[in-house]
XYZ file of C-alpha atoms in Angstrom:
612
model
C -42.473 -6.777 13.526
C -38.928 -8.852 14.182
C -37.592 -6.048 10.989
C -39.238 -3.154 13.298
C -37.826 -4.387 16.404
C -34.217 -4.967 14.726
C -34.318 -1.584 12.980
C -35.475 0.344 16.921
C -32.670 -1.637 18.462
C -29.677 -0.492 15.558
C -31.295 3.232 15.994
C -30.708 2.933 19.625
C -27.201 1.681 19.487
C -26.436 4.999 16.660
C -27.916 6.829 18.930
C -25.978 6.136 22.183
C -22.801 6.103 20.182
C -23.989 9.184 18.865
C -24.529 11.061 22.212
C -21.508 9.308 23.354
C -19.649 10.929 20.517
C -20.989 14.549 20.694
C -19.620 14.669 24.650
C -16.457 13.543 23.578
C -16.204 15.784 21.015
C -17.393 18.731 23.005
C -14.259 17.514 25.720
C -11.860 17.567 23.129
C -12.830 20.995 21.755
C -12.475 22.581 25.166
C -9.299 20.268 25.957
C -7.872 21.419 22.338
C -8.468 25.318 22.818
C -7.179 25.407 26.956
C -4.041 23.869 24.763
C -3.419 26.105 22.432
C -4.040 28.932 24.813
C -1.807 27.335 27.726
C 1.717 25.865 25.934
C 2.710 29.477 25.524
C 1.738 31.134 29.140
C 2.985 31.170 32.590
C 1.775 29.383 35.529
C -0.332 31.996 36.658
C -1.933 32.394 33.323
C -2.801 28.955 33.743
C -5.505 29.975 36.108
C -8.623 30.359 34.093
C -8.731 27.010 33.576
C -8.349 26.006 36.945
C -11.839 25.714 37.628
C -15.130 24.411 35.527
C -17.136 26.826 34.045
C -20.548 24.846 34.852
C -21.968 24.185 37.777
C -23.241 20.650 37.057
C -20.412 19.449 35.578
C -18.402 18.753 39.023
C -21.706 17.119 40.140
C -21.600 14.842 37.112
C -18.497 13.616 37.022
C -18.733 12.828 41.293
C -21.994 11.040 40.667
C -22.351 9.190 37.314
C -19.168 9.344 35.348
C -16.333 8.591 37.851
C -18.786 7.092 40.438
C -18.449 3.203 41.029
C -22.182 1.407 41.496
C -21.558 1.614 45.068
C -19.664 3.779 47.552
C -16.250 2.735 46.560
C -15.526 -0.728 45.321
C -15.515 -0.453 41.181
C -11.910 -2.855 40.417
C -11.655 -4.120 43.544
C -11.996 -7.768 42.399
C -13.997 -10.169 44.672
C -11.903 -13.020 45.781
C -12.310 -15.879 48.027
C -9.042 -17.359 47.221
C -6.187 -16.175 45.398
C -6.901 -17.988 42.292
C -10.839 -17.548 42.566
C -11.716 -14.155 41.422
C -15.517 -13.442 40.889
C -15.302 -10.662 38.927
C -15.615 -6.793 39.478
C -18.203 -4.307 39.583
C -19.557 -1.786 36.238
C -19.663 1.839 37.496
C -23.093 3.666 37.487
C -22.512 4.842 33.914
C -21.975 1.700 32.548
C -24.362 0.198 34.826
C -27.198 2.152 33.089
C -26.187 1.340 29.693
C -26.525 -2.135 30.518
C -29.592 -2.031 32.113
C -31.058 -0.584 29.594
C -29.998 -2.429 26.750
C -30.992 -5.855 28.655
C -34.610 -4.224 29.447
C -35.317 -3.386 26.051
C -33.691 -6.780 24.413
C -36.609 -8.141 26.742
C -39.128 -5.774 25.656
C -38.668 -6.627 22.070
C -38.808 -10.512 22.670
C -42.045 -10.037 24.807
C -43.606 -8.048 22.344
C -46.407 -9.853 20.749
C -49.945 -10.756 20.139
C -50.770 -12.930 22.509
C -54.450 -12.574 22.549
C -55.075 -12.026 19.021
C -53.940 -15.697 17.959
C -53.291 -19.259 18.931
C -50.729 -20.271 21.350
C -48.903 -21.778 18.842
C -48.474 -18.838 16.396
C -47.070 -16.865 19.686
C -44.642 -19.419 19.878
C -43.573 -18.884 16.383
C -43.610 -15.671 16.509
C -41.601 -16.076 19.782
C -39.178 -17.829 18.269
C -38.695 -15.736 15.301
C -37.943 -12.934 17.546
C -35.412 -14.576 19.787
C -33.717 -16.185 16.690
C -33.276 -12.832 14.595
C -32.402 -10.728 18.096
C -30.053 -13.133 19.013
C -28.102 -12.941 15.927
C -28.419 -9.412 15.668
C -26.503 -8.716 19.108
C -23.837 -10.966 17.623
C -22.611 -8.006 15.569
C -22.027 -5.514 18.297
C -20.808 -9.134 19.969
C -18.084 -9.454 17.598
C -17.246 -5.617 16.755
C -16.598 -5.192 20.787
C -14.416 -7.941 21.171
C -11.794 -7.033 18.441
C -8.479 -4.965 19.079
C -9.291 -2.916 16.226
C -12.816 -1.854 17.115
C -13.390 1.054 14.958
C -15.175 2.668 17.684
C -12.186 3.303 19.746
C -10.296 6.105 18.243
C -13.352 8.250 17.323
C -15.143 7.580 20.667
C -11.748 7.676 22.803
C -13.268 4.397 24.739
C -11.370 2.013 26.258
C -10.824 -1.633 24.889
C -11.731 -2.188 28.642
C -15.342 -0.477 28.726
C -16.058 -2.708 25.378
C -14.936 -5.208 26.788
C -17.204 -5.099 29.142
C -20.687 -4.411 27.171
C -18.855 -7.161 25.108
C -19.162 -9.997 28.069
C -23.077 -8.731 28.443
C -23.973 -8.404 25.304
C -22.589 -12.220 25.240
C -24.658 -14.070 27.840
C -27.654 -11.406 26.412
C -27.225 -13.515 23.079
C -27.240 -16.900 24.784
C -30.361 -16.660 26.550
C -32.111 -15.260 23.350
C -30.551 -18.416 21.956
C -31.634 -20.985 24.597
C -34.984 -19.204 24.726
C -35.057 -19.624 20.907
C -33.902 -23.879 20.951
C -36.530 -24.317 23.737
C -39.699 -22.533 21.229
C -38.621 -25.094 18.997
C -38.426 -28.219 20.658
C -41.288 -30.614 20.854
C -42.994 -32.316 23.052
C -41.341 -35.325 25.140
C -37.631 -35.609 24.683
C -37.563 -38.168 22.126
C -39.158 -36.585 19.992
C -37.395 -33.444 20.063
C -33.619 -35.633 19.734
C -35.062 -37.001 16.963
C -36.484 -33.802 15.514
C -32.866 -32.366 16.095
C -30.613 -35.105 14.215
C -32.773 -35.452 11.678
C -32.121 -31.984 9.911
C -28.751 -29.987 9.266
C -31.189 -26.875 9.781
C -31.385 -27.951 13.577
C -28.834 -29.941 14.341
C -26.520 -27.028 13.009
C -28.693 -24.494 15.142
C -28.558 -26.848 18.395
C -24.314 -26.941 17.899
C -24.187 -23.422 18.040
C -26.219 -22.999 20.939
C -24.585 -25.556 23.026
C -20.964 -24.224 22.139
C -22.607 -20.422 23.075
C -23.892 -22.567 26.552
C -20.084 -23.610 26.831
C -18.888 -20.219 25.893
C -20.848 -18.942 29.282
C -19.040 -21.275 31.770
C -16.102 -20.780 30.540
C -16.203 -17.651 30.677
C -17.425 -17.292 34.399
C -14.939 -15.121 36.630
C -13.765 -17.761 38.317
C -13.031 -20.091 35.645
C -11.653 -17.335 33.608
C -9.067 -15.878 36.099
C -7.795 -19.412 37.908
C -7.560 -21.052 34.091
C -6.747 -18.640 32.200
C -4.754 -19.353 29.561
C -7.247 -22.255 29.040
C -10.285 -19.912 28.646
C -8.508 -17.942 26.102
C -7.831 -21.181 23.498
C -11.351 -22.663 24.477
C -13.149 -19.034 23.729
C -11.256 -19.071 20.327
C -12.573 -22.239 18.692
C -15.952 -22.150 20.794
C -16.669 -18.895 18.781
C -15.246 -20.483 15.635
C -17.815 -22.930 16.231
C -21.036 -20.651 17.499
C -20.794 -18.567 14.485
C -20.146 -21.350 11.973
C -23.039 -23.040 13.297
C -25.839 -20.309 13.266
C -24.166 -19.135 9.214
C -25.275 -23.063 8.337
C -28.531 -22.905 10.380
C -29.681 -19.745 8.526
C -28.360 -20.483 5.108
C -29.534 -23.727 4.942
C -33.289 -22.034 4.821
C -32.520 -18.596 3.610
C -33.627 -17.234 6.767
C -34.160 -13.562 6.887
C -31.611 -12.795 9.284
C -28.548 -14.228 6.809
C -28.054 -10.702 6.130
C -26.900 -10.031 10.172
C -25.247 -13.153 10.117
C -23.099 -12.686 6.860
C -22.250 -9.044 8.968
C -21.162 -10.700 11.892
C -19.045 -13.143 9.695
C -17.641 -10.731 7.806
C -16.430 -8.849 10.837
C -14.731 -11.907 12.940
C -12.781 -12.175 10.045
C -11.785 -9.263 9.572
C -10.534 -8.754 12.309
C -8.136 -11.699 12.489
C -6.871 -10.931 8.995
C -6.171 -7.122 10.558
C -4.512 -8.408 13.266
C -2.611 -10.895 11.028
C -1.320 -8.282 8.723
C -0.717 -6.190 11.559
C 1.577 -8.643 12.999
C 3.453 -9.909 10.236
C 4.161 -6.643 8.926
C 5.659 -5.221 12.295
C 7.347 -7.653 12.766
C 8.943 -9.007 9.725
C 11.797 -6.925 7.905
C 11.335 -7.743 4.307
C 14.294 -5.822 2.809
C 16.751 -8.167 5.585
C 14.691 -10.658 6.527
C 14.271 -9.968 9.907
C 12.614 -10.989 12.620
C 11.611 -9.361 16.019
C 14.332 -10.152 18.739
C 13.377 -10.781 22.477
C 15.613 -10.477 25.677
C 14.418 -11.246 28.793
C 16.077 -10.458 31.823
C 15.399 -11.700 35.512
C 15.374 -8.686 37.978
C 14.910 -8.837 41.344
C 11.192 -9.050 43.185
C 10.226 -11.690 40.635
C 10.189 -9.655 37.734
C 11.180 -9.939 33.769
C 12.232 -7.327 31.567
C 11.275 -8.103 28.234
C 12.562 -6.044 25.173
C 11.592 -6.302 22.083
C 13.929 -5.486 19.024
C 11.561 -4.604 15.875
C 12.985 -4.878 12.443
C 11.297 -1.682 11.494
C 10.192 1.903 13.157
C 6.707 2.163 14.316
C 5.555 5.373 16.638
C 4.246 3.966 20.101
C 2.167 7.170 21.754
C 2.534 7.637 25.855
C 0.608 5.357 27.714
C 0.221 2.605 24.536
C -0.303 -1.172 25.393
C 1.021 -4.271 23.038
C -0.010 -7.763 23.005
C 3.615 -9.876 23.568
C 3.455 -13.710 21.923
C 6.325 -15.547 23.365
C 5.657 -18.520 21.356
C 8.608 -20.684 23.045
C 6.965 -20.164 26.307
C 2.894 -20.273 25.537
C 2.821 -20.908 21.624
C 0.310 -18.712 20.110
C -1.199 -16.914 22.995
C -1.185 -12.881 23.571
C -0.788 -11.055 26.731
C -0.984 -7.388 27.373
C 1.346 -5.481 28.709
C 1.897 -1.527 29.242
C 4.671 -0.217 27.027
C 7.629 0.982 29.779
C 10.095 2.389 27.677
C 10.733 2.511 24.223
C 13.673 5.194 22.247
C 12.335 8.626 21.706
C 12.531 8.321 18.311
C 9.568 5.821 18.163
C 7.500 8.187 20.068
C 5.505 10.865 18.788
C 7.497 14.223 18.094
C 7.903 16.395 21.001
C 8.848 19.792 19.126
C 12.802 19.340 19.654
C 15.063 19.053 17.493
C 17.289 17.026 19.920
C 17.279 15.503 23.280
C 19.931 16.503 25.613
C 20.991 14.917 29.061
C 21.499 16.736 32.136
C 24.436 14.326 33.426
C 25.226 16.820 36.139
C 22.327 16.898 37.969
C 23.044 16.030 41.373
C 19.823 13.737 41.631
C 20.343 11.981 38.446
C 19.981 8.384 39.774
C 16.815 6.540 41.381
C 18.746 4.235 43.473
C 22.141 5.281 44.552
C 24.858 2.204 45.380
C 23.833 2.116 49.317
C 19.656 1.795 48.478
C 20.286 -1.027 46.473
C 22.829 -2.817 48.678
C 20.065 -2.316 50.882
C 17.742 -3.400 49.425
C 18.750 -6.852 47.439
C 20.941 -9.267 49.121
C 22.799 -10.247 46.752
C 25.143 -7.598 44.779
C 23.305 -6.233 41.794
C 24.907 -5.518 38.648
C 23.434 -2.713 37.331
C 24.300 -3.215 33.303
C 22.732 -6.234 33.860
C 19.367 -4.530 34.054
C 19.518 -2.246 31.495
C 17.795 -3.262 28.344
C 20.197 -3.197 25.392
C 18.674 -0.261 24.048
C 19.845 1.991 27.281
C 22.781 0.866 27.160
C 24.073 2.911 24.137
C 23.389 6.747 24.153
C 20.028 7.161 22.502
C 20.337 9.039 19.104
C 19.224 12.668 18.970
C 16.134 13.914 16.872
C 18.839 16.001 14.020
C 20.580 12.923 13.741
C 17.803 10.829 12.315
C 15.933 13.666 10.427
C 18.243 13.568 7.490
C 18.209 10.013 7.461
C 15.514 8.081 4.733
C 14.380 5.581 7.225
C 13.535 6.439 10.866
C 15.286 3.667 13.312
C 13.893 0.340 14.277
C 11.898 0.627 17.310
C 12.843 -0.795 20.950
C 10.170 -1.578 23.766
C 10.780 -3.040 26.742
C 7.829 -4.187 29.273
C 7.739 -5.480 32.995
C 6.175 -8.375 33.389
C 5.507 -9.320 37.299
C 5.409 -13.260 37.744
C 2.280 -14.189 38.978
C 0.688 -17.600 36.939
C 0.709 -18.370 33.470
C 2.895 -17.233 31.275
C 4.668 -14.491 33.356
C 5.288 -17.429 35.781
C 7.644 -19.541 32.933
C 8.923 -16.805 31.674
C 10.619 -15.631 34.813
C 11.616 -19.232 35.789
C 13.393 -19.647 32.832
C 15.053 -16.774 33.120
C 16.309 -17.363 36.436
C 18.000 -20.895 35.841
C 19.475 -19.006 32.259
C 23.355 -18.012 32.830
C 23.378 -14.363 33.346
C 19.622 -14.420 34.152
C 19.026 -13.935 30.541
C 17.419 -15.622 27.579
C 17.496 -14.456 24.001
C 14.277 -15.645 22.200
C 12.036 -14.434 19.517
C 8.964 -13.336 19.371
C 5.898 -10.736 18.034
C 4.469 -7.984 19.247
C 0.505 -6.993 18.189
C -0.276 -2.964 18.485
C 0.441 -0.566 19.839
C -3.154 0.014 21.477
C -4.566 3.172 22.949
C -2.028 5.837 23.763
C -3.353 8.799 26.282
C -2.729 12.269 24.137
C -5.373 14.240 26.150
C -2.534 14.648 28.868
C -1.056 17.832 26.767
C -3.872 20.112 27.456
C -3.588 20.028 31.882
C -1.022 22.095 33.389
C -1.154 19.947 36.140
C -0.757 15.850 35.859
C -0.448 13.622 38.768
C 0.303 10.067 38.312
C -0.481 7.182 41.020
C 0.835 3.915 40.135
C 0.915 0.470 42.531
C 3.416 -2.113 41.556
C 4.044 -2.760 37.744
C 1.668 -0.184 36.728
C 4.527 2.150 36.866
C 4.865 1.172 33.290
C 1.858 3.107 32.043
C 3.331 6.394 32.956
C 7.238 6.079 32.217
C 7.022 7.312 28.489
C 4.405 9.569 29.482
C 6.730 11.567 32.028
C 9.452 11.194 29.351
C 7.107 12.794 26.640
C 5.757 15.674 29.217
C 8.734 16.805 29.985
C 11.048 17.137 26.750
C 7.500 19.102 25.254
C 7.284 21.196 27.926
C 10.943 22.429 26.987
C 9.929 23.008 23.770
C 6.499 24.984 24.432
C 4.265 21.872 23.084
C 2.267 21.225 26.392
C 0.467 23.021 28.699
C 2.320 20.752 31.505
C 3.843 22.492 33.633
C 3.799 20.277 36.867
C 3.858 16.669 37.415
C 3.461 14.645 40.204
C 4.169 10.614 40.433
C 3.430 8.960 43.282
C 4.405 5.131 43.253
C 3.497 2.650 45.846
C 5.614 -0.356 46.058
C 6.182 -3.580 48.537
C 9.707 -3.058 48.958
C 12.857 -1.568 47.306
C 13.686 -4.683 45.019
C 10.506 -3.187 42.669
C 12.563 -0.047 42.700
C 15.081 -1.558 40.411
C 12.335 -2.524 37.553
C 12.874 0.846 36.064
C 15.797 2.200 37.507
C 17.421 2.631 34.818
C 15.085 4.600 32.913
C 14.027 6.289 35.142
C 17.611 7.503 35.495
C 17.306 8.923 31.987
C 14.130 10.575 33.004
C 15.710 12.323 36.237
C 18.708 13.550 33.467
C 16.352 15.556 31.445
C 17.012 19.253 31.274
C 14.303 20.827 33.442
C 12.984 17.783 35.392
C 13.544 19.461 38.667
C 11.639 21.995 37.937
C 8.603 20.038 36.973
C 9.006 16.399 38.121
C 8.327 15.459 41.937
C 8.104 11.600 42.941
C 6.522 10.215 46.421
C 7.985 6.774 46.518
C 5.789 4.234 49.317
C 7.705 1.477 50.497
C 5.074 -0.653 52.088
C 7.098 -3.486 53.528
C 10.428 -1.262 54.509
C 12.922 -3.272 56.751
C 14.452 -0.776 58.549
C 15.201 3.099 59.136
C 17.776 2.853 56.134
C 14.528 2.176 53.666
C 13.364 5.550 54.625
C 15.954 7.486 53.033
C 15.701 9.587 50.361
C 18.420 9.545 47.491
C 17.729 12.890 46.633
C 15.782 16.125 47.257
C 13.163 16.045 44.699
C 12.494 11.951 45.274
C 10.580 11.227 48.633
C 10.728 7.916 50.459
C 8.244 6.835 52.904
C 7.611 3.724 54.672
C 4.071 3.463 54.204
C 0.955 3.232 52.396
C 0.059 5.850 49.816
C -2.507 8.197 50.818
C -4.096 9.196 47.270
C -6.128 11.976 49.572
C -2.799 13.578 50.756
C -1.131 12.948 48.045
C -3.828 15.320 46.131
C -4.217 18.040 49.070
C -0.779 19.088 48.640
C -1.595 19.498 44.669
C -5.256 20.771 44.862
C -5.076 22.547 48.208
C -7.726 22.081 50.966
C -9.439 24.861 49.875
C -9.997 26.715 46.389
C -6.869 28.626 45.779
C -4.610 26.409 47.830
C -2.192 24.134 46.870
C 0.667 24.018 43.919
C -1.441 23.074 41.028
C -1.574 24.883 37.544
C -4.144 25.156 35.481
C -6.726 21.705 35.073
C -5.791 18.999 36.688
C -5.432 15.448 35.394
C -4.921 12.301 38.144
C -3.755 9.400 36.276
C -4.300 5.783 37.993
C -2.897 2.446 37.030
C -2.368 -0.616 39.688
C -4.240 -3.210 41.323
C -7.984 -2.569 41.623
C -8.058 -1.644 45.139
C -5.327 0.812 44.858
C -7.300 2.665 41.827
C -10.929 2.720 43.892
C -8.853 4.476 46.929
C -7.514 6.996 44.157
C -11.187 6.959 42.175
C -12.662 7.838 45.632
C -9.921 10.728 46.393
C -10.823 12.217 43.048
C -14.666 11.971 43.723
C -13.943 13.963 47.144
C -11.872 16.999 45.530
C -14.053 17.243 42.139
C -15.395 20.732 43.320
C -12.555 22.100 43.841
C -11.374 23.090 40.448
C -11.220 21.082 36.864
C -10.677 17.640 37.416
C -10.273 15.139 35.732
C -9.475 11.192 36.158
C -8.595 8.167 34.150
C -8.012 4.894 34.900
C -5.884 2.099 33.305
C -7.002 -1.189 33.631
C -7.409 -4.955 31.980
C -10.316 -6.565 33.788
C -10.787 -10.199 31.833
């Protein structure tokens, strides 16, 4: 029975994946022909696929694939205190996964003879079952948490969404584990303490149950967000120990779920060899001997910009993440961080053979000298936030075609201070002369990287704070393709809500290369919220295609003016894809817009988000 029950419960998981593969598939099919059909047509052309063929399918992405559990709140974390965060809440999608997968983990424990034998053969049996379940889940366990999950890529799944089944499937395999120490323990405590330390078969069992026990409270929301970096060392060697200590309680019998065990082995370390190669090989030159160079700059709103100088070339796709180890400043601990800016010739081709600047435009600066008198205090120096890489004139796409060996690649990412890491790293920066420190470091990834963007003729992009990084590259990418007859884009809208002007100068000066692009005006338009503005001067615009306002975004109006109120309203072209990344209560107002407007034409939504 415990081989039955493990065989039903790997069919299931195929399965899922499986189903969860064919829809993606059939997405990308559709998303692959409206591209080849669109990147050569007009606006207007664009029309046919303005609007979902089905009937249902507006129906099922309002009510189980973008729909939060709830009403609304789906990131939204829930806080009593600014350092006590209890977590956030799966959508209805997820939530159905899970619910299934913890009903039938509880189905196939429960599932035995009880009246056709003694009570003490159903506690065997019981604890067979728990013991081989419980290490079974350890291999979707371990294959969820890793940064190279081959499921990824092929499902087009966030590390996010595994990341969540990952923290389920987790506490799932601890309370098979518990349930399985508890059908082995005798009667009267003694007796079971002495039963334990007697044997390496138990004791080794009991040590990796106790570290999974630990694994749990560390791991709690609250614990995990206020102690972060703590969590992250302790969860290391806790799982070090958990899985060490169930290999030597099943070896030292020959138990029949070594097999699983050996698997789940296998994988962990895998994974951390992956990520080891990875690493050194990005970031080692072995022809020079070179290392990966950081700067980190203080900017103003208590901010760091931190570039990274690769020995080597490396292609980073729009809308990639990295993990940054700053060793001087948290030793070996990773943080992720959306990719900003990196030079176009790291990023994936856009069908030109060179990138030219339109240094005439009349627009072609973010912040003009009065908006950032305004808005900092002190006077700014503007080279002085420019990452090294901007401030040479990037090289053009002939100029490194005939060359053997592309350039080494540049990436710079915004890191707000909050705690932690970001915290020191900022500090430091602002007692360094200059407000700079030069520092070395690694980089782990790129991760993800959004290419279904090429298919919409339509994008609009809401970011709140730093998550302005996630679409900088992105904009960059649209825009030189669209040239070029590459994308279907033909129209993109950005609408970034910020606390006051100071964040404006996080990405000034690339976005000043972005507003120099030839044909930007015609399909770039930014909405820039000042939440906090001082004074009338805040409210002005620095140019005709930028607007200012001195309020809160509106992610409704913001997507009335693009959709229309009614069908056939509005400025879109063709599908429509709303991009979200910010805090969490900024992406359920925009999550909740797009729910609203789903019927009225092909719409889609995606949200980027860590949620540890």
């Amino acid at each position: 029975m415990d081989q039955k029950v493990t065989k039903i419960l790997f069919a299931s998981m195929f399965v899922v994946a499986l189903v969860v593969l064919a829809i993606r598939v059939m997405h990308l099919f559709q998303a692959h022909l409206r591209h080849i059909h669109c990147i050569h047509t007009s606006k207007d052309e664009q029309n046919y696929w303005a609007y979902d063929k089905v009937w249902w399918l507006p129906w099922l992405k309002r009510e189980i694939i973008y729909a939060p559990l709830g009403k609304k709140r789906h990131n939204r974390e829930w806080q009593l205190g600014k350092a006590h965060n209890y977590g956030t809440l799966p959508g209805r999608a997820h939530t159905v996964l899970l619910v299934l997968y913890v009903l039938s983990n509880w189905i196939y424990c429960t599932l035995l003879p009880y009246r056709q034998q003694e009570m003490a053969k159903t506690i065997a049996e019981f604890r067979g079952r728990t013991g081989v379940l419980a290490v079974v889940n350890m291999i979707p366990l371990v294959l969820l948490a890793g940064r190279n999950n081959p499921l990824i890529k092929p499902l087009k799944i966030s590390f996010d969404t595994f990341n969540l089944f990952h923290r389920w499937i987790g506490r799932i395999v601890v309370l098979e584990s518990v349930a399985h120490v508890c059908a082995c323990a005798k009667r009267g405590i003694d007796a079971s303490f002495k039963s334990f330390s007697s044997s390496l078969f138990l004791t080794s069992g009991l040590v990796a149950v106790l570290t999974m026990m630990a694994i749990v409270l560390l791991s709690l929301s609250v614990v995990r967000h206020a102690f972060y970096e703590t969590f992250l060392h302790g969860h290391q060697i806790l799982a070090f120990f958990a899985i060490g200590g169930a290999y030597v309680h099943i070896d030292v019998e020959h138990l029949p779920a070594l097999p699983y065990i050996q698997m789940v082995v296998m994988a962990w370390i895998f994974e951390r060899v992956l990520r080891l190669t990875w690493i050194l090989y990005l970031n080692i030159g072995y022809k020079r001997r070179e290392t990966t160079k950081v700067i980190i700059e203080a900017l103003p709103g208590e901010a760091c910009r931190v570039t990274f100088q690769l020995p080597r070339h490396t292609f980073i796709r729009p809308g990639s993440h990295v993990y940054a180890y700053l060793p001087r400043f948290s030793l070996w601990m990773s943080h992720p961080f959306s990719v900003a800016w990196t030079n176009p010739e790291s990023e994936p081709p856009t069908g030109a053979m060179f990138l030219e600047r339109d240094d005439s435009s009349e627009d072609a600066s973010l912040l003009n000298k009065e908006t950032l008198d305004h808005a900092i205090e002190a006077p700014l120096n503007i080279a002085a936030l420019k990452s090294p890489n901007c401030l040479e004139r990037q090289s053009t796409y002939s100029s490194y075609i005939t060359k053997r060996q592309m350039p080494p690649t540049s990436l710079s990412l915004i890191c707000a201070a909050r705690t932690g890491m970001t915290r020191k790293i900022y500090d430091a920066a602002l007692r360094a002369p200059a407000r700079t420190i030069f520092t070395s470091g690694f980089v782990e990834g790129p991760y993800a990287g959004h290419d279904k963007l090429a298919s919409y003729g339509t994008v609009v992009m809401f970011a709140g704070g730093a998550g302005i990084t996630h679409h900088l590259v992105q904009i960059r990418h649209l825009i030189a393709s669209a040239q070029h007859r590459t994308v279907a884009t033909r129209k993109i809208v950005l609408a970034w809500s910020v606390r006051d002007l100071e964040s404006l100068s996080w990405v000034a000066p690339w976005m000043d290369e972005i507003l120099k692009l030839p044909g930007r005006r015609d399909m770039l338009s930014m909405q820039l919220f000042v939440t906090k503005a001082r004074g009338p001067a805040d409210y002005v615009s620095p140019s005709r295609s930028i607007e200012l306002k001195g309020e809160r975004c509106n992610p409704g109006k913001v997507l009335d003016n693009v959709l229309g109120r009614r069908p056939g309203e509005g400025g879109r072209v063709g599908a429509c894809f709303v991009s979200v990344c910010g805090p969490g209560a900024f992406a359920d107002e925009v999550r909740r817009a797009v729910r609203e407007r789903i019927s009225r034409g092909a719409l889609d939504m995606n949200e980027e988000s860590f949620t540890w």
